[in-house]
Tab-separated table of N, CA, C and O in Angstrom:
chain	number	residue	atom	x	y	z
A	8	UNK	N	16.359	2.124	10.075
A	8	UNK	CA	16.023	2.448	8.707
A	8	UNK	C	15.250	1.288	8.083
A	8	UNK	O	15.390	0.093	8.340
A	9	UNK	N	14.396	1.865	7.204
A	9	UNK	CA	13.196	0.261	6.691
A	9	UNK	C	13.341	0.744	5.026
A	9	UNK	O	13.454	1.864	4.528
A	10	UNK	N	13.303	-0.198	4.608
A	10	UNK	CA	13.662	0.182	2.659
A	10	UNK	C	12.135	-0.627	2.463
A	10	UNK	O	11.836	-1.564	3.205
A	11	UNK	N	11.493	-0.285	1.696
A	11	UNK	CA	10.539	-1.104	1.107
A	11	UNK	C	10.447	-1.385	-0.448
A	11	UNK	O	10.668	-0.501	-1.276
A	12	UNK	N	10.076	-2.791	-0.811
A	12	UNK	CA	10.631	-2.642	-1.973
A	12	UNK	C	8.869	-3.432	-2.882
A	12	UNK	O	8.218	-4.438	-2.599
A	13	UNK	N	8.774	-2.902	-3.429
A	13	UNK	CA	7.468	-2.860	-3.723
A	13	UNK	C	7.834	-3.751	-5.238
A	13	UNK	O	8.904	-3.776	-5.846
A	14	UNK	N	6.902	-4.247	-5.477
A	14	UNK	CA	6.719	-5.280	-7.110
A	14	UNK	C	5.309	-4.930	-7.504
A	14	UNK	O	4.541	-4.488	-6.650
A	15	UNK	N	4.842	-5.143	-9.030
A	15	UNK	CA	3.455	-5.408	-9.227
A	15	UNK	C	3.140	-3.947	-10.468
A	15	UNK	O	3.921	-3.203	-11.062
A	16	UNK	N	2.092	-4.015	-10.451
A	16	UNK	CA	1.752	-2.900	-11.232
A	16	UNK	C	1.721	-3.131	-12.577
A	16	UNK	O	1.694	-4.331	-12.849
A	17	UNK	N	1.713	-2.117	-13.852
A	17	UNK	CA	1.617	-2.398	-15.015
A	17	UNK	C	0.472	-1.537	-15.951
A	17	UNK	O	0.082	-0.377	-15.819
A	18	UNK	N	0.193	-2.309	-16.690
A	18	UNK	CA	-0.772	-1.855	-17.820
A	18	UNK	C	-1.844	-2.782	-18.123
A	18	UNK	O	-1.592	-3.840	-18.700
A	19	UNK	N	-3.047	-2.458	-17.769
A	19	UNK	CA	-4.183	-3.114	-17.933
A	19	UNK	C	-5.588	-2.839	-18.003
A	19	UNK	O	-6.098	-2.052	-17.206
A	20	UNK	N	-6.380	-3.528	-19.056
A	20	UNK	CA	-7.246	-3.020	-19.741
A	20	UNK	C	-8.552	-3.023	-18.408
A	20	UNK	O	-8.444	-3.726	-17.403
A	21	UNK	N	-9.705	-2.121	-18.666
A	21	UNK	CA	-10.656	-1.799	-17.494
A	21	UNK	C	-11.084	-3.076	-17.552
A	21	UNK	O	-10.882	-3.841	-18.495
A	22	UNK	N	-11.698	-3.330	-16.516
A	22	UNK	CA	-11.996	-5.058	-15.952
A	22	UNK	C	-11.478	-6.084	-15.708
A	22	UNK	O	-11.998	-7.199	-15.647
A	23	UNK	N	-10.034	-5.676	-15.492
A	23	UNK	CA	-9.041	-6.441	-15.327
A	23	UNK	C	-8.054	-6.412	-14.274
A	23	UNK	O	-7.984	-5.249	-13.878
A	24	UNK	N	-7.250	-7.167	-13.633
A	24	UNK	CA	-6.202	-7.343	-12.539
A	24	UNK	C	-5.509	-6.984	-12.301
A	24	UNK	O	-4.720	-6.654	-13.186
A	25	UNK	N	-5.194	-6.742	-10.990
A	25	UNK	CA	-3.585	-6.513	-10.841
A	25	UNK	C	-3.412	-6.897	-9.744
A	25	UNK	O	-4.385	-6.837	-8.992
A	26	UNK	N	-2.120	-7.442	-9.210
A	26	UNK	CA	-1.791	-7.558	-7.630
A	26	UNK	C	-0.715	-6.757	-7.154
A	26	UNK	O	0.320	-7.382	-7.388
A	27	UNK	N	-0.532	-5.967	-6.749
A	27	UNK	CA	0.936	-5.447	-6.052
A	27	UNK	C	1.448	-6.130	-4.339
A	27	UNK	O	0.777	-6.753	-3.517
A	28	UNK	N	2.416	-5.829	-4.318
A	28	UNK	CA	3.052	-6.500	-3.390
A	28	UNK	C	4.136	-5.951	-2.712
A	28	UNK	O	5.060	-5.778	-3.506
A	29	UNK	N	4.545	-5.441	-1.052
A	29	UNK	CA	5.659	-4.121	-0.831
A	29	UNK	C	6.462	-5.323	0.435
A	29	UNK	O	5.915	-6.079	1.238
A	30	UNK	N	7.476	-5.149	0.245
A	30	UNK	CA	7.979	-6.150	1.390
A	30	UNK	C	9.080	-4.967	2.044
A	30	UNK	O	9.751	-4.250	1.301
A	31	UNK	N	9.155	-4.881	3.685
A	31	UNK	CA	9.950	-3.827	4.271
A	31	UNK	C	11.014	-4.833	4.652
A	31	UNK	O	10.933	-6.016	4.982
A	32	UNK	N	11.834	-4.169	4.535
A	32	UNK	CA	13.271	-4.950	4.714
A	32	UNK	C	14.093	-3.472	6.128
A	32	UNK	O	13.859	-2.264	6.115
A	33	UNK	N	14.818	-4.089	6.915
A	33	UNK	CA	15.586	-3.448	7.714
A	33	UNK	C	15.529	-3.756	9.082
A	33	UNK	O	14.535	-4.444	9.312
A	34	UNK	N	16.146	-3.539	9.998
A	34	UNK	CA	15.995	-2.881	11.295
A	34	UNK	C	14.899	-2.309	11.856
A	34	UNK	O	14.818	-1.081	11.818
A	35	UNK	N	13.934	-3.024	12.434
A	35	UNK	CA	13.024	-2.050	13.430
A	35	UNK	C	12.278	-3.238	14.655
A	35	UNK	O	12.691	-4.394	14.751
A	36	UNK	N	11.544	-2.878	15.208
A	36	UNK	CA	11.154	-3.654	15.860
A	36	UNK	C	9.854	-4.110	16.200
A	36	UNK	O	9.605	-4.843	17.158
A	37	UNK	N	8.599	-3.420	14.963
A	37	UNK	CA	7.772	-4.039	14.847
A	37	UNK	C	6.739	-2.977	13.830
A	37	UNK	O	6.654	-1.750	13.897
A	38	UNK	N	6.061	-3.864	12.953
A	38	UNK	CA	5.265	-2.521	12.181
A	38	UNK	C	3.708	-2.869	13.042
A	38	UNK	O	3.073	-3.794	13.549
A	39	UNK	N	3.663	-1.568	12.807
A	39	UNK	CA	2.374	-1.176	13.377
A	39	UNK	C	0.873	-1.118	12.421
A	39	UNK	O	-0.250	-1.381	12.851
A	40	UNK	N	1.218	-0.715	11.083
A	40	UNK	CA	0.217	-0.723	10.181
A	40	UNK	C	1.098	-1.137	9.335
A	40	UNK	O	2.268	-1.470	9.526
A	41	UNK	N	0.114	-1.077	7.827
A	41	UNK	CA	0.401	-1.210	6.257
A	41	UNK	C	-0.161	-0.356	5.677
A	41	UNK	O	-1.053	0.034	6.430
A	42	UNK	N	-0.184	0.229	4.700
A	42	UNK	CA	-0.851	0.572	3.908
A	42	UNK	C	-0.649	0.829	1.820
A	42	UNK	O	0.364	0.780	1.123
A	43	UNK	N	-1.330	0.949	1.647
A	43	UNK	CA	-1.620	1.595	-0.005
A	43	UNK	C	-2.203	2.355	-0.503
A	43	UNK	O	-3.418	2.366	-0.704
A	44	UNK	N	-0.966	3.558	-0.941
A	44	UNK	CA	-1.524	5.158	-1.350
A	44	UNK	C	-1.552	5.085	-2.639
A	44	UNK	O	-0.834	4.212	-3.126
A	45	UNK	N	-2.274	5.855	-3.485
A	45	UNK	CA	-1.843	5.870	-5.093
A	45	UNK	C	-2.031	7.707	-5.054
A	45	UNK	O	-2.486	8.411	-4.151
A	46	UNK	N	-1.563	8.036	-6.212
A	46	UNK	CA	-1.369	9.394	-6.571
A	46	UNK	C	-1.842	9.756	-8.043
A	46	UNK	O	-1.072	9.728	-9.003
A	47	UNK	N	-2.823	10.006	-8.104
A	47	UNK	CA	-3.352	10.139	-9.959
A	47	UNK	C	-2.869	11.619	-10.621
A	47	UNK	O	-3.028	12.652	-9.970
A	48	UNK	N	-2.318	11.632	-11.851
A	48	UNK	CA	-2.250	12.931	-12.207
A	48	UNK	C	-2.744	14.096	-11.712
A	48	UNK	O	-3.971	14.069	-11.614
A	49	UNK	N	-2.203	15.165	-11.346
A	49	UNK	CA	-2.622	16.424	-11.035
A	49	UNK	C	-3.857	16.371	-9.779
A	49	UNK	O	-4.740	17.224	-9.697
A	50	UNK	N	-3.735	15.320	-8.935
A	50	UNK	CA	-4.532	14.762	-7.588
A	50	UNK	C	-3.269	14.828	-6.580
A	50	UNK	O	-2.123	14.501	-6.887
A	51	UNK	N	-3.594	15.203	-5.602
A	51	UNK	CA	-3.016	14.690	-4.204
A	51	UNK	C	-3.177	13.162	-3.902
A	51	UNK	O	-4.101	12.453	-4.302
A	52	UNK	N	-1.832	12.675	-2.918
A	52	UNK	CA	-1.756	11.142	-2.772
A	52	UNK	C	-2.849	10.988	-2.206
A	52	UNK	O	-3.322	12.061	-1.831
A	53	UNK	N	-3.668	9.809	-1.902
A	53	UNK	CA	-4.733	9.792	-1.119
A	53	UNK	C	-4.917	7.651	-0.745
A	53	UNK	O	-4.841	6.660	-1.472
A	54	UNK	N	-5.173	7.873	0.753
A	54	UNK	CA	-5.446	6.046	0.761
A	54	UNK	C	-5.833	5.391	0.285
A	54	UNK	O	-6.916	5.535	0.852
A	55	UNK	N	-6.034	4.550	-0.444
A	55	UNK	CA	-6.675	3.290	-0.786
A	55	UNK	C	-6.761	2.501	-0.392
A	55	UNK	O	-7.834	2.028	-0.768
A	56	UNK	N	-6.005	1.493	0.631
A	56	UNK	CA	-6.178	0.749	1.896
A	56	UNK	C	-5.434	0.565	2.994
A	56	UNK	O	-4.246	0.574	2.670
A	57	UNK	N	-5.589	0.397	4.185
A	57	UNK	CA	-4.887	-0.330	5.136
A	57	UNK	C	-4.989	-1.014	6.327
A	57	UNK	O	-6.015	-1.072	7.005
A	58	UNK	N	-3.693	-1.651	6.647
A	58	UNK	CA	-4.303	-2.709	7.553
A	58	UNK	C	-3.276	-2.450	8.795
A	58	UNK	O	-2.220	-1.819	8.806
A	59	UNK	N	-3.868	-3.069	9.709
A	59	UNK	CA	-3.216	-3.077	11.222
A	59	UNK	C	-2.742	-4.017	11.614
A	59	UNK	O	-3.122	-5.100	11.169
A	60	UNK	N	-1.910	-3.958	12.423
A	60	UNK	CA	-1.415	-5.192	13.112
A	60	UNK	C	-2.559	-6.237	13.816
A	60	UNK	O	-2.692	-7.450	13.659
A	61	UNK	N	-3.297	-5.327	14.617
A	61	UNK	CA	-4.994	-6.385	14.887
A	61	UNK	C	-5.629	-6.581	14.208
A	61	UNK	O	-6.792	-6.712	14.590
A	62	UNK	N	-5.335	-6.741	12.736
A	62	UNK	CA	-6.201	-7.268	11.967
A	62	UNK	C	-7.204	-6.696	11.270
A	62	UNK	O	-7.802	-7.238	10.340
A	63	UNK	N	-7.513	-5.030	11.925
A	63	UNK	CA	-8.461	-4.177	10.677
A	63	UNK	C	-8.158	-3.291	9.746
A	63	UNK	O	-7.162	-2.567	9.756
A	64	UNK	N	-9.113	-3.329	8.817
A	64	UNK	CA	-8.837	-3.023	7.101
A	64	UNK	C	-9.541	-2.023	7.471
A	64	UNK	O	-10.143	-1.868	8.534
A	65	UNK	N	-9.422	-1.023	6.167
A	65	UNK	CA	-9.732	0.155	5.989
A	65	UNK	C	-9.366	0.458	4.726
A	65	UNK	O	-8.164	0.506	4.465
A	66	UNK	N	-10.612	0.789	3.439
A	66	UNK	CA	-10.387	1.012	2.825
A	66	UNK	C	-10.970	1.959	1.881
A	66	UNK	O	-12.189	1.839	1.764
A	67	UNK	N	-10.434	2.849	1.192
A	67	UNK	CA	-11.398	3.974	0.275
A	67	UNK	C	-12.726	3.331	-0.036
A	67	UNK	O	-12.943	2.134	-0.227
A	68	UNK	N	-13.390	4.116	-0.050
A	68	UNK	CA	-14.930	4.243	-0.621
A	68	UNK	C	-14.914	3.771	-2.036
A	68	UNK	O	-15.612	2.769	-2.196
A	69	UNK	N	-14.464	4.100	-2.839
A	69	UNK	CA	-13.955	4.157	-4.052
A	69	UNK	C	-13.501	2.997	-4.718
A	69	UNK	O	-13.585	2.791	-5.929
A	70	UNK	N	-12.900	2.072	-3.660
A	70	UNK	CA	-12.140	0.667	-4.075
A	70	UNK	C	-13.015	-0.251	-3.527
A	70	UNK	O	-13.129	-1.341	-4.089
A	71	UNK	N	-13.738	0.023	-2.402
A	71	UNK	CA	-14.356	-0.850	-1.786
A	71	UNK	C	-15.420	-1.929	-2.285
A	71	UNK	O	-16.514	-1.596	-2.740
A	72	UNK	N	-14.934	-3.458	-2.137
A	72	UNK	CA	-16.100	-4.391	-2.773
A	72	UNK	C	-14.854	-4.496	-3.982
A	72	UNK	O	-15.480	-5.189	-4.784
A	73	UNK	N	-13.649	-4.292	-4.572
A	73	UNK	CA	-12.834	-4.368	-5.620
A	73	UNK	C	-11.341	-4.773	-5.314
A	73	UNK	O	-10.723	-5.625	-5.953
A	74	UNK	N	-10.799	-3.982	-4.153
A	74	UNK	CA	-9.312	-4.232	-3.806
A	74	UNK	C	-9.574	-4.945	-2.527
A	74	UNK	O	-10.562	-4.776	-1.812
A	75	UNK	N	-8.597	-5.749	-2.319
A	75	UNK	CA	-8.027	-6.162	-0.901
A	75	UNK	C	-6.879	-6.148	-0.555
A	75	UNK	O	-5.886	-6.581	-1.140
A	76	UNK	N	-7.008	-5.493	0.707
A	76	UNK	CA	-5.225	-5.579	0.869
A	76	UNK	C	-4.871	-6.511	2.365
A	76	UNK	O	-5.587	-6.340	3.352
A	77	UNK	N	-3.804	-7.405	2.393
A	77	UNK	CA	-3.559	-8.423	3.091
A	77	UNK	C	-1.741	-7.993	3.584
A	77	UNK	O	-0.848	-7.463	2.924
A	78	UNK	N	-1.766	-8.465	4.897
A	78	UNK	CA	-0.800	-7.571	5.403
A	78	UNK	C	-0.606	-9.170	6.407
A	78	UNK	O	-1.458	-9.807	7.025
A	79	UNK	N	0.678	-9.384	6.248
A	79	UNK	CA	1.017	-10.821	7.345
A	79	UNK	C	2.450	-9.677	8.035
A	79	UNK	O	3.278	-9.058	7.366
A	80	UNK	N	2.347	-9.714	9.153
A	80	UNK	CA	2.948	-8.606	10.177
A	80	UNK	C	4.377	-9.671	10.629
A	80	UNK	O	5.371	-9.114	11.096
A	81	UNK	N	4.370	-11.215	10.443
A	81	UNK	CA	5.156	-12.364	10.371
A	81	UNK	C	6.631	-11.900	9.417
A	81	UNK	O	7.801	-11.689	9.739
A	82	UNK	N	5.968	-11.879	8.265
A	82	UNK	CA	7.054	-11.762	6.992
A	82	UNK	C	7.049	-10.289	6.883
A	82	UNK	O	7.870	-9.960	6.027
A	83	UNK	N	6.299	-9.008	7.541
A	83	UNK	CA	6.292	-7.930	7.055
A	83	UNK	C	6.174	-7.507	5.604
A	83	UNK	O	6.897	-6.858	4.847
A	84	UNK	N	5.120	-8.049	5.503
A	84	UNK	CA	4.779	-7.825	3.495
A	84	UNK	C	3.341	-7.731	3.535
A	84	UNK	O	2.503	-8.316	4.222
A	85	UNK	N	3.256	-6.860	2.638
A	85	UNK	CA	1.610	-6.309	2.674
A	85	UNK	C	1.111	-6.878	0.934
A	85	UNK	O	1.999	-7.583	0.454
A	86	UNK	N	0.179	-6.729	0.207
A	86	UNK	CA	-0.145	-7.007	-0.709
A	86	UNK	C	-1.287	-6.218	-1.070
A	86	UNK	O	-1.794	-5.707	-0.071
A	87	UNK	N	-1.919	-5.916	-2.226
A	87	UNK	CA	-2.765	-5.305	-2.641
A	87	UNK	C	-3.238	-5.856	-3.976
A	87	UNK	O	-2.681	-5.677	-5.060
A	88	UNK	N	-4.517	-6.661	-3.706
A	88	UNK	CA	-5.284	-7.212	-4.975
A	88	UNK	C	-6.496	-6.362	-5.283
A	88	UNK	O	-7.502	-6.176	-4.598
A	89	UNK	N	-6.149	-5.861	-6.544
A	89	UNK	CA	-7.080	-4.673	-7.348
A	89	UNK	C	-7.754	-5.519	-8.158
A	89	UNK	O	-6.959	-6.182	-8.823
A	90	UNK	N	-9.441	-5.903	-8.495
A	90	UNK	CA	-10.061	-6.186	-9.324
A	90	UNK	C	-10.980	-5.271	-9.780
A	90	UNK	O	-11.297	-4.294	-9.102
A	91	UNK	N	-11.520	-5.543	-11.066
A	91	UNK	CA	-12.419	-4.971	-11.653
A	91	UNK	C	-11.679	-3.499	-12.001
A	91	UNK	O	-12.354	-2.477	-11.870
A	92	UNK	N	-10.866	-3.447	-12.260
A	92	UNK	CA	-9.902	-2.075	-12.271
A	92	UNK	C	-10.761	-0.862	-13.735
A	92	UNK	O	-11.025	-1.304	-14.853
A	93	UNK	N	-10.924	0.013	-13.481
A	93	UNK	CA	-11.239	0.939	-14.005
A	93	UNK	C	-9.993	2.504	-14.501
A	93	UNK	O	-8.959	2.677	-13.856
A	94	UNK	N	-10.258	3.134	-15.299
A	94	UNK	CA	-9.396	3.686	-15.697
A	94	UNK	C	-8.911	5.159	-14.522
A	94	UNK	O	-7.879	5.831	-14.509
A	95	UNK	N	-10.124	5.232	-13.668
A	95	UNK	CA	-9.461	6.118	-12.432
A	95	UNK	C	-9.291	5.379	-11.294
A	95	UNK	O	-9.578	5.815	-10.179
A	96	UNK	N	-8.772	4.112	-11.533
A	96	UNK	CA	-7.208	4.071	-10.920
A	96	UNK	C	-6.379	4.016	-11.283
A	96	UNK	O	-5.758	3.035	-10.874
A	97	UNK	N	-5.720	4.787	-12.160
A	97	UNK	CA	-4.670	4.986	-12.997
A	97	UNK	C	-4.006	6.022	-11.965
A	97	UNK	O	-4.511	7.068	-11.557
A	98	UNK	N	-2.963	5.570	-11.698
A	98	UNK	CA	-1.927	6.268	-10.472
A	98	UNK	C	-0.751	5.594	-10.177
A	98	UNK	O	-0.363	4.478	-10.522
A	99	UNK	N	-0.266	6.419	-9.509
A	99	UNK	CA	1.120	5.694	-8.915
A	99	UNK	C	0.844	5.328	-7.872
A	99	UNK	O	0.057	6.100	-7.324
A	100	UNK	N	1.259	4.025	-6.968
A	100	UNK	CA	0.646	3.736	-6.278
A	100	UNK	C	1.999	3.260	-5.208
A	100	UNK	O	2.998	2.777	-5.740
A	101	UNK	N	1.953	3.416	-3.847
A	101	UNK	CA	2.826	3.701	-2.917
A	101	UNK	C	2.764	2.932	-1.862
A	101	UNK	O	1.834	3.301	-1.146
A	102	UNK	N	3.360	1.978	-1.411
A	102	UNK	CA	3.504	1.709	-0.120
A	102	UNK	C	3.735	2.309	0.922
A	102	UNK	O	4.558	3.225	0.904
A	103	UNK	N	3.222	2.034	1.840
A	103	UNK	CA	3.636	2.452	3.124
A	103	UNK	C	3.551	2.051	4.715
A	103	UNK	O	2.491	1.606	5.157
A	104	UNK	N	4.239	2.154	5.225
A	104	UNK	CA	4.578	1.734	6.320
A	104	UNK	C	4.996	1.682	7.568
A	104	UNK	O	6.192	1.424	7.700
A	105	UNK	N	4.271	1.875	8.688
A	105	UNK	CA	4.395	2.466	10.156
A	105	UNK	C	5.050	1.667	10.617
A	105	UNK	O	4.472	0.585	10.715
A	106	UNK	N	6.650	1.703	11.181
A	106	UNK	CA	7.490	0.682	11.627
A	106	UNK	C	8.026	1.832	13.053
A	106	UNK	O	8.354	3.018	13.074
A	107	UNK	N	7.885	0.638	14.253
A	107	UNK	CA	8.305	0.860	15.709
A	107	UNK	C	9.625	0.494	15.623
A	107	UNK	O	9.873	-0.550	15.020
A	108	UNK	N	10.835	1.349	16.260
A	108	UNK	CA	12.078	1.022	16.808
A	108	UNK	C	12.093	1.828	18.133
A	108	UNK	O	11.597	2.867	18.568
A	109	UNK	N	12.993	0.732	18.603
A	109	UNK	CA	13.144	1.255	20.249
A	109	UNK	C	13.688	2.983	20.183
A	109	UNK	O	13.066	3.927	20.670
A	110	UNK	N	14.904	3.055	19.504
A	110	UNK	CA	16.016	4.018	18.512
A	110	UNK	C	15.147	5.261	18.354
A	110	UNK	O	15.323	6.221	19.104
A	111	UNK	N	13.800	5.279	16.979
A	111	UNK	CA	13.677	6.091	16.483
A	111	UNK	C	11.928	6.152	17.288
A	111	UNK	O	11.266	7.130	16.940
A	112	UNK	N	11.503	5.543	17.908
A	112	UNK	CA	10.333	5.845	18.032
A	112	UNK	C	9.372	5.019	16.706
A	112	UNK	O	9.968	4.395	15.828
A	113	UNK	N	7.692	5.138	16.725
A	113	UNK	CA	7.367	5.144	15.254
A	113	UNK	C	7.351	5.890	13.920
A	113	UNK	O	7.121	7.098	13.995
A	114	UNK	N	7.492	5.533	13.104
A	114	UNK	CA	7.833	6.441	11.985
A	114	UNK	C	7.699	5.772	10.658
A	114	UNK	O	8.058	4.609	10.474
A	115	UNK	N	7.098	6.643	9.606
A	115	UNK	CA	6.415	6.420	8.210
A	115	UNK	C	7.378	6.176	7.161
A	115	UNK	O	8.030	7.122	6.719
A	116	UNK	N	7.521	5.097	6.753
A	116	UNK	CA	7.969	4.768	5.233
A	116	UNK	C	7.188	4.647	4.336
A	116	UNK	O	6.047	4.204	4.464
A	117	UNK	N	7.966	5.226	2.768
A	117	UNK	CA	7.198	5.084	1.550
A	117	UNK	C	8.060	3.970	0.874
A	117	UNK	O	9.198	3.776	1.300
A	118	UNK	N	7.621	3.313	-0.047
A	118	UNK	CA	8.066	2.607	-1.325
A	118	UNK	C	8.372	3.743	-2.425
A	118	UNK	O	7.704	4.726	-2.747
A	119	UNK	N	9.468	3.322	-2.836
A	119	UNK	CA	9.256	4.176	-4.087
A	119	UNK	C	8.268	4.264	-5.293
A	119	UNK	O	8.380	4.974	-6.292
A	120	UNK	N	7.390	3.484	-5.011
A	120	UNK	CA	6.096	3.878	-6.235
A	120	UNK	C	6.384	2.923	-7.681
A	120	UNK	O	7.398	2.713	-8.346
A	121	UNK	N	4.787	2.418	-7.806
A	121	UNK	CA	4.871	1.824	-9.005
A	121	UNK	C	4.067	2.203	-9.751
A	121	UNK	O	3.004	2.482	-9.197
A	122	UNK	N	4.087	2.318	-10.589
A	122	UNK	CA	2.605	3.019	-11.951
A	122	UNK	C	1.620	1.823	-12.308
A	122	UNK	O	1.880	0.752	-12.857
A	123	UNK	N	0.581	2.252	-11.902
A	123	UNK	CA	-0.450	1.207	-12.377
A	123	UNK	C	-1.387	2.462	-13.429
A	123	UNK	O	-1.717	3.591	-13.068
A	124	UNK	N	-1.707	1.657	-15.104
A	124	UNK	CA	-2.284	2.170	-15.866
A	124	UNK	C	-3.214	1.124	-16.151
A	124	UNK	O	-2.881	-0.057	-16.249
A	125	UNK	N	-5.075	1.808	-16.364
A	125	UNK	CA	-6.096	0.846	-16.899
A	125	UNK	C	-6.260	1.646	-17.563
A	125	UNK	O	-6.331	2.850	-17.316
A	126	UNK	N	-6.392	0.811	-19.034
A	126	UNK	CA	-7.013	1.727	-20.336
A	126	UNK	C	-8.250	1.330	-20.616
A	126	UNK	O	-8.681	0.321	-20.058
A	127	UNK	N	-9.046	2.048	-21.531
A	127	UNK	CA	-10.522	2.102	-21.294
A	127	UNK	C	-10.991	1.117	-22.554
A	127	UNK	O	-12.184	0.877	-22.740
């Protein structure tokens, strides 16, 4: 079982910051990816970035040249630095996480979600 416990988020005006941050805590035996979903009103969840254990990123079209997301596979904690933030990324925004156990095979964890709001 992997709990992830996510920090960050908030309320902030367009052109402005945010960092989030998801750390997996539990039992497993190795994550395989990272990632960061957000979910905007009346939208389906959809990616915004992620990273691999070898080291490649992948990230929406949309964020790209604005967010970075940094993933140390060491401490199992991923991070997500949003600049230049605009008001459609206003979403809830989700961790997640591909963790290997001998036990369960690989398998997907979420964070429970944090609300990030940019006002215009």
């Amino acid at each position: 079982q992997v709990n992830l416990v996510e920090s960050g988020g908030g309320l902030v005006q367009a052109g402005g910051s945010l960092r989030l941050s998801c750390a997996a805590l539990g039992r497993f035996f190795k994550i395989n990816f990272m990632a960061w979903y957000r979910q905007a009103p009346g939208k389906q969840r959809e990616m915004v970035a992620r990273t691999t254990s070898s080291g490649t990123r992948n990230y929406d079209d949309s964020v790209k040249g604005r967010f970075t997301i940094s993933g140390d596979f060491a401490s199992n904690t991923v991070s997500l630095q949003m600049n230049s933030l605009t008001p459609e990324d206003t979403g809830v925004y989700y961790c997640n996480v591909n963790a290997y156990d001998f036990s369960t095979g690989s398998q997907p964890y979420w964070g429970q979600g944090t609300q990030v709001t940019v006002s215009s």
